[in-house]
N, CA, C and O atoms as a printed pandas DataFrame, in Angstrom:
     atom_number atom_name residue_name chain_id  residue_number  x_coord  y_coord  z_coord
0              1         N          MET        A               1   11.883  -19.847   20.595
1              2        CA          MET        A               1   12.016  -18.455   20.220
2              3         C          MET        A               1   12.230  -18.364   18.710
3              4         O          MET        A               1   12.968  -19.167   18.140
4              5         N          VAL        A               2   11.591  -17.396   18.064
5              6        CA          VAL        A               2   11.678  -17.241   16.616
6              7         C          VAL        A               2   12.901  -16.405   16.265
7              8         O          VAL        A               2   13.129  -15.345   16.848
8              9         N          ASP        A               3   13.676  -16.887   15.314
9             10        CA          ASP        A               3   14.843  -16.171   14.825
10            11         C          ASP        A               3   14.383  -14.965   14.005
11            12         O          ASP        A               3   13.572  -15.104   13.089
12            13         N          LYS        A               4   14.907  -13.776   14.342
13            14        CA          LYS        A               4   14.485  -12.559   13.638
14            15         C          LYS        A               4   14.817  -12.626   12.152
15            16         O          LYS        A               4   14.048  -12.115   11.337
16            17         N          ALA        A               5   15.909  -13.225   11.784
17            18        CA          ALA        A               5   16.264  -13.340   10.367
18            19         C          ALA        A               5   15.249  -14.205    9.633
19            20         O          ALA        A               5   14.893  -13.918    8.491
20            21         N          GLU        A               6   14.781  -15.270   10.297
21            22        CA          GLU        A               6   13.754  -16.122    9.688
22            23         C          GLU        A               6   12.473  -15.340    9.454
23            24         O          GLU        A               6   11.861  -15.439    8.391
24            25         N          THR        A               7   12.070  -14.563   10.451
25            26        CA          THR        A               7   10.848  -13.770   10.348
26            27         C          THR        A               7   10.972  -12.757    9.223
27            28         O          THR        A               7   10.059  -12.624    8.408
28            29         N          LEU        A               8   12.085  -12.044    9.168
29            30        CA          LEU        A               8   12.297  -11.048    8.119
30            31         C          LEU        A               8   12.333  -11.722    6.757
31            32         O          LEU        A               8   11.753  -11.210    5.799
32            33         N          GLY        A               9   13.005  -12.861    6.657
33            34        CA          GLY        A               9   13.069  -13.578    5.383
34            35         C          GLY        A               9   11.694  -13.980    4.902
35            36         O          GLY        A               9   11.391  -13.861    3.715
36            37         N          GLY        A              10   10.861  -14.454    5.806
37            38        CA          GLY        A              10    9.502  -14.819    5.444
38            39         C          GLY        A              10    8.716  -13.615    4.984
39            40         O          GLY        A              10    7.950  -13.703    4.024
40            41         N          ALA        A              11    8.895  -12.481    5.660
41            42        CA          ALA        A              11    8.189  -11.260    5.288
42            43         C          ALA        A              11    8.616  -10.801    3.893
43            44         O          ALA        A              11    7.784  -10.371    3.093
44            45         N          LEU        A              12    9.893  -10.893    3.613
45            46        CA          LEU        A              12   10.377  -10.481    2.292
46            47         C          LEU        A              12    9.841  -11.396    1.199
47            48         O          LEU        A              12    9.494  -10.932    0.113
48            49         N          GLU        A              13    9.773  -12.679    1.478
49            50        CA          GLU        A              13    9.223  -13.615    0.500
50            51         C          GLU        A              13    7.733  -13.370    0.292
51            52         O          GLU        A              13    7.221  -13.534   -0.815
52            53         N          ASP        A              14    7.043  -12.979    1.352
53            54        CA          ASP        A              14    5.615  -12.662    1.236
54            55         C          ASP        A              14    5.417  -11.438    0.349
55            56         O          ASP        A              14    4.511  -11.414   -0.484
56            57         N          VAL        A              15    6.252  -10.431    0.521
57            58        CA          VAL        A              15    6.169   -9.227   -0.312
58            59         C          VAL        A              15    6.523   -9.579   -1.757
59            60         O          VAL        A              15    5.884   -9.090   -2.689
60            61         N          ARG        A              16    7.518  -10.406   -1.943
61            62        CA          ARG        A              16    7.895  -10.842   -3.299
62            63         C          ARG        A              16    6.722  -11.563   -3.966
63            64         O          ARG        A              16    6.467  -11.361   -5.153
64            65         N          ALA        A              17    6.014  -12.396   -3.218
65            66        CA          ALA        A              17    4.849  -13.102   -3.752
66            67         C          ALA        A              17    3.763  -12.111   -4.157
67            68         O          ALA        A              17    3.172  -12.235   -5.230
68            69         N          PHE        A              18    3.504  -11.129   -3.299
69            70        CA          PHE        A              18    2.504  -10.104   -3.614
70            71         C          PHE        A              18    2.877   -9.367   -4.905
71            72         O          PHE        A              18    2.034   -9.189   -5.784
72            73         N          CYS        A              19    4.116   -8.948   -5.016
73            74        CA          CYS        A              19    4.570   -8.223   -6.213
74            75         C          CYS        A              19    4.425   -9.075   -7.472
75            76         O          CYS        A              19    4.040   -8.566   -8.524
76            77         N          ALA        A              20    4.729  -10.357   -7.370
77            78        CA          ALA        A              20    4.603  -11.250   -8.527
78            79         C          ALA        A              20    3.144  -11.385   -8.952
79            80         O          ALA        A              20    2.847  -11.402  -10.147
80            81         N          VAL        A              21    2.234  -11.480   -7.989
81            82        CA          VAL        A              21    0.806  -11.593   -8.326
82            83         C          VAL        A              21    0.335  -10.320   -9.022
83            84         O          VAL        A              21   -0.372  -10.388  -10.027
84            85         N          VAL        A              22    0.720   -9.166   -8.495
85            86        CA          VAL        A              22    0.311   -7.902   -9.111
86            87         C          VAL        A              22    0.896   -7.787  -10.523
87            88         O          VAL        A              22    0.198   -7.397  -11.459
88            89         N          GLU        A              23    2.158   -8.123  -10.669
89            90        CA          GLU        A              23    2.819   -8.024  -11.974
90            91         C          GLU        A              23    2.219   -8.969  -13.005
91            92         O          GLU        A              23    1.996   -8.580  -14.152
92            93         N          LEU        A              24    1.956  -10.211  -12.602
93            94        CA          LEU        A              24    1.511  -11.235  -13.547
94            95         C          LEU        A              24   -0.009  -11.351  -13.644
95            96         O          LEU        A              24   -0.525  -11.898  -14.619
96            97         N          GLY        A              25   -0.722  -10.847  -12.657
97            98        CA          GLY        A              25   -2.177  -10.817  -12.720
98            99         C          GLY        A              25   -2.900  -12.045  -12.215
99           100         O          GLY        A              25   -4.125  -12.025  -12.090
100          101         N          THR        A              26   -2.175  -13.119  -11.921
101          102        CA          THR        A              26   -2.824  -14.315  -11.378
102          103         C          THR        A              26   -1.921  -14.985  -10.342
103          104         O          THR        A              26   -0.694  -14.894  -10.399
104          105         N          VAL        A              27   -2.570  -15.655   -9.399
105          106        CA          VAL        A              27   -1.823  -16.412   -8.401
106          107         C          VAL        A              27   -1.111  -17.586   -9.072
107          108         O          VAL        A              27    0.017  -17.922   -8.710
108          109         N          THR        A              28   -1.766  -18.203  -10.038
109          110        CA          THR        A              28   -1.175  -19.346  -10.741
110          111         C          THR        A              28    0.129  -18.971  -11.422
111          112         O          THR        A              28    1.129  -19.675  -11.278
112          113         N          ALA        A              29    0.129  -17.873  -12.162
113          114        CA          ALA        A              29    1.338  -17.447  -12.868
114          115         C          ALA        A              29    2.444  -17.067  -11.881
115          116         O          ALA        A              29    3.614  -17.383  -12.099
116          117         N          ALA        A              30    2.069  -16.391  -10.802
117          118        CA          ALA        A              30    3.060  -15.998   -9.804
118          119         C          ALA        A              30    3.661  -17.226   -9.123
119          120         O          ALA        A              30    4.870  -17.291   -8.904
120          121         N          ALA        A              31    2.814  -18.193   -8.790
121          122        CA          ALA        A              31    3.308  -19.418   -8.165
122          123         C          ALA        A              31    4.267  -20.149   -9.099
123          124         O          ALA        A              31    5.311  -20.639   -8.668
124          125         N          ARG        A              32    3.916  -20.217  -10.355
125          126        CA          ARG        A              32    4.784  -20.869  -11.344
126          127         C          ARG        A              32    6.140  -20.173  -11.401
127          128         O          ARG        A              32    7.183  -20.828  -11.386
128          129         N          ARG        A              33    6.121  -18.845  -11.468
129          130        CA          ARG        A              33    7.378  -18.097  -11.556
130          131         C          ARG        A              33    8.249  -18.288  -10.314
131          132         O          ARG        A              33    9.471  -18.398  -10.410
132          133         N          LEU        A              34    7.601  -18.324   -9.146
133          134        CA          LEU        A              34    8.350  -18.433   -7.897
134          135         C          LEU        A              34    8.642  -19.873   -7.489
135          136         O          LEU        A              34    9.316  -20.118   -6.488
136          137         N          GLY        A              35    8.131  -20.821   -8.270
137          138        CA          GLY        A              35    8.389  -22.226   -7.965
138          139         C          GLY        A              35    7.655  -22.717   -6.729
139          140         O          GLY        A              35    8.161  -23.569   -5.999
140          141         N          GLU        A              36    6.464  -22.182   -6.495
141          142        CA          GLU        A              36    5.651  -22.579   -5.348
142          143         C          GLU        A              36    4.305  -23.095   -5.830
143          144         O          GLU        A              36    3.946  -22.948   -6.998
144          145         N          THR        A              37    3.574  -23.697   -4.915
145          146        CA          THR        A              37    2.208  -24.100   -5.244
146          147         C          THR        A              37    1.286  -22.893   -5.088
147          148         O          THR        A              37    1.632  -21.914   -4.427
148          149         N          LYS        A              38    0.113  -22.978   -5.704
149          150        CA          LYS        A              38   -0.869  -21.900   -5.554
150          151         C          LYS        A              38   -1.269  -21.761   -4.086
151          152         O          LYS        A              38   -1.451  -20.651   -3.588
152          153         N          GLY        A              39   -1.402  -22.875   -3.412
153          154        CA          GLY        A              39   -1.789  -22.849   -2.000
154          155         C          GLY        A              39   -0.766  -22.150   -1.123
155          156         O          GLY        A              39   -1.131  -21.340   -0.271
156          157         N          SER        A              40    0.513  -22.454   -1.320
157          158        CA          SER        A              40    1.539  -21.812   -0.493
158          159         C          SER        A              40    1.626  -20.322   -0.792
159          160         O          SER        A              40    1.852  -19.516    0.110
160          161         N          LEU        A              41    1.449  -19.960   -2.049
161          162        CA          LEU        A              41    1.488  -18.549   -2.411
162          163         C          LEU        A              41    0.281  -17.822   -1.810
163          164         O          LEU        A              41    0.418  -16.700   -1.323
164          165         N          SER        A              42   -0.875  -18.438   -1.840
165          166        CA          SER        A              42   -2.072  -17.853   -1.252
166          167         C          SER        A              42   -1.888  -17.648    0.250
167          168         O          SER        A              42   -2.306  -16.627    0.796
168          169         N          ARG        A              43   -1.258  -18.624    0.921
169          170        CA          ARG        A              43   -0.987  -18.482    2.357
170          171         C          ARG        A              43   -0.026  -17.330    2.618
171          172         O          ARG        A              43   -0.171  -16.620    3.613
172          173         N          ARG        A              44    0.945  -17.136    1.744
173          174        CA          ARG        A              44    1.871  -15.995    1.883
174          175         C          ARG        A              44    1.107  -14.677    1.804
175          176         O          ARG        A              44    1.334  -13.766    2.601
176          177         N          LEU        A              45    0.201  -14.587    0.836
177          178        CA          LEU        A              45   -0.568  -13.359    0.656
178          179         C          LEU        A              45   -1.449  -13.080    1.871
179          180         O          LEU        A              45   -1.533  -11.944    2.339
180          181         N          THR        A              46   -2.096  -14.112    2.371
181          182        CA          THR        A              46   -2.947  -13.965    3.553
182          183         C          THR        A              46   -2.128  -13.532    4.752
183          184         O          THR        A              46   -2.554  -12.659    5.508
184          185         N          ARG        A              47   -0.957  -14.129    4.939
185          186        CA          ARG        A              47   -0.079  -13.780    6.058
186          187         C          ARG        A              47    0.365  -12.322    5.959
187          188         O          ARG        A              47    0.392  -11.611    6.963
188          189         N          LEU        A              48    0.713  -11.874    4.748
189          190        CA          LEU        A              48    1.138  -10.493    4.555
190          191         C          LEU        A              48   -0.002   -9.533    4.876
191          192         O          LEU        A              48    0.203   -8.523    5.550
192          193         N          GLU        A              49   -1.197   -9.847    4.397
193          194        CA          GLU        A              49   -2.352   -8.991    4.671
194          195         C          GLU        A              49   -2.639   -8.926    6.169
195          196         O          GLU        A              49   -2.955   -7.857    6.689
196          197         N          ARG        A              50   -2.535  -10.038    6.856
197          198        CA          ARG        A              50   -2.752  -10.053    8.311
198          199         C          ARG        A              50   -1.696   -9.214    9.017
199          200         O          ARG        A              50   -2.005   -8.446    9.927
200          201         N          ARG        A              51   -0.448   -9.369    8.589
201          202        CA          ARG        A              51    0.653   -8.629    9.202
202          203         C          ARG        A              51    0.440   -7.123    9.038
203          204         O          ARG        A              51    0.718   -6.354    9.958
204          205         N          LEU        A              52   -0.049   -6.704    7.877
205          206        CA          LEU        A              52   -0.251   -5.287    7.601
206          207         C          LEU        A              52   -1.612   -4.776    8.061
207          208         O          LEU        A              52   -1.824   -3.567    8.159
208          209         N          GLY        A              53   -2.533   -5.693    8.342
209          210        CA          GLY        A              53   -3.850   -5.309    8.825
210          211         C          GLY        A              53   -4.737   -4.686    7.761
211          212         O          GLY        A              53   -5.584   -3.848    8.070
212          213         N          THR        A              54   -4.549   -5.089    6.513
213          214        CA          THR        A              54   -5.367   -4.553    5.420
214          215         C          THR        A              54   -5.465   -5.560    4.285
215          216         O          THR        A              54   -4.657   -6.485    4.200
216          217         N          THR        A              55   -6.437   -5.386    3.428
217          218        CA          THR        A              55   -6.596   -6.233    2.255
218          219         C          THR        A              55   -5.806   -5.626    1.109
219          220         O          THR        A              55   -6.042   -4.478    0.731
220          221         N          LEU        A              56   -4.878   -6.380    0.556
221          222        CA          LEU        A              56   -4.024   -5.892   -0.521
222          223         C          LEU        A              56   -4.529   -6.289   -1.902
223          224         O          LEU        A              56   -4.258   -5.608   -2.890
224          225         N          LEU        A              57   -5.271   -7.408   -1.965
225          226        CA          LEU        A              57   -5.743   -7.924   -3.236
226          227         C          LEU        A              57   -7.234   -8.218   -3.179
227          228         O          LEU        A              57   -7.728   -8.787   -2.206
228          229         N          ALA        A              58   -7.939   -7.828   -4.223
229          230        CA          ALA        A              58   -9.338   -8.205   -4.390
230          231         C          ALA        A              58   -9.336   -9.496   -5.198
231          232         O          ALA        A              58   -8.839   -9.531   -6.324
232          233         N          ARG        A              59   -9.890  -10.550   -4.623
233          234        CA          ARG        A              59   -9.852  -11.863   -5.264
234          235         C          ARG        A              59  -11.256  -12.274   -5.712
235          236         O          ARG        A              59  -12.227  -12.142   -4.967
236          237         N          THR        A              60  -11.339  -12.766   -6.933
237          238        CA          THR        A              60  -12.546  -13.400   -7.439
238          239         C          THR        A              60  -12.090  -14.733   -8.022
239          240         O          THR        A              60  -10.888  -14.948   -8.180
240          241         N          PRO        A              61  -13.010  -15.625   -8.344
241          242        CA          PRO        A              61  -12.580  -16.907   -8.905
242          243         C          PRO        A              61  -11.758  -16.773  -10.189
243          244         O          PRO        A              61  -10.948  -17.650  -10.490
244          245         N          ARG        A              62  -11.947  -15.708  -10.939
245          246        CA          ARG        A              62  -11.250  -15.576  -12.213
246          247         C          ARG        A              62  -10.193  -14.493  -12.270
247          248         O          ARG        A              62   -9.427  -14.428  -13.232
248          249         N          ALA        A              63  -10.136  -13.635  -11.249
249          250        CA          ALA        A              63   -9.196  -12.519  -11.337
250          251         C          ALA        A              63   -8.699  -12.091   -9.963
251          252         O          ALA        A              63   -9.351  -12.307   -8.942
252          253         N          VAL        A              64   -7.536  -11.486   -9.977
253          254        CA          VAL        A              64   -6.946  -10.893   -8.784
254          255         C          VAL        A              64   -6.503   -9.497   -9.184
255          256         O          VAL        A              64   -5.850   -9.314  -10.211
256          257         N          SER        A              65   -6.862   -8.515   -8.367
257          258        CA          SER        A              65   -6.421   -7.155   -8.657
258          259         C          SER        A              65   -6.074   -6.452   -7.360
259          260         O          SER        A              65   -6.695   -6.715   -6.330
260          261         N          PRO        A              66   -5.092   -5.563   -7.393
261          262        CA          PRO        A              66   -4.710   -4.876   -6.161
262          263         C          PRO        A              66   -5.791   -3.890   -5.723
263          264         O          PRO        A              66   -6.435   -3.241   -6.548
264          265         N          THR        A              67   -5.974   -3.794   -4.419
265          266        CA          THR        A              67   -6.866   -2.791   -3.850
266          267         C          THR        A              67   -6.105   -1.464   -3.814
267          268         O          THR        A              67   -4.928   -1.411   -4.170
268          269         N          GLU        A              68   -6.769   -0.412   -3.393
269          270        CA          GLU        A              68   -6.085    0.889   -3.259
270          271         C          GLU        A              68   -4.898    0.770   -2.313
271          272         O          GLU        A              68   -3.830    1.325   -2.571
272          273         N          GLU        A              69   -5.091    0.038   -1.209
273          274        CA          GLU        A              69   -4.007   -0.174   -0.252
274          275         C          GLU        A              69   -2.877   -0.976   -0.890
275          276         O          GLU        A              69   -1.700   -0.712   -0.644
276          277         N          GLY        A              70   -3.243   -1.945   -1.701
277          278        CA          GLY        A              70   -2.237   -2.753   -2.381
278          279         C          GLY        A              70   -1.413   -1.943   -3.371
279          280         O          GLY        A              70   -0.211   -2.167   -3.518
280          281         N          LEU        A              71   -2.052   -1.018   -4.039
281          282        CA          LEU        A              71   -1.328   -0.153   -4.966
282          283         C          LEU        A              71   -0.401    0.822   -4.252
283          284         O          LEU        A              71    0.669    1.172   -4.750
284          285         N          ALA        A              72   -0.847    1.257   -3.058
285          286        CA          ALA        A              72   -0.024    2.194   -2.282
286          287         C          ALA        A              72    1.205    1.488   -1.757
287          288         O          ALA        A              72    2.028    2.103   -1.079
């Protein structure tokens, strides 16, 4: 059985990762600030988007920008 506090903590960290990417403009910079790898941060973003059922970030090889849903 999953501990609700663990689930909530993970969700909050996922939101924190999203906010850092939007603020800093890159996954690399956000990962550096949060002390995570780019891969783990990317997995957080994907998990958050799945949980919310929408795309929050438009990703290209050189840039990341929030979608309309991400800005909302």
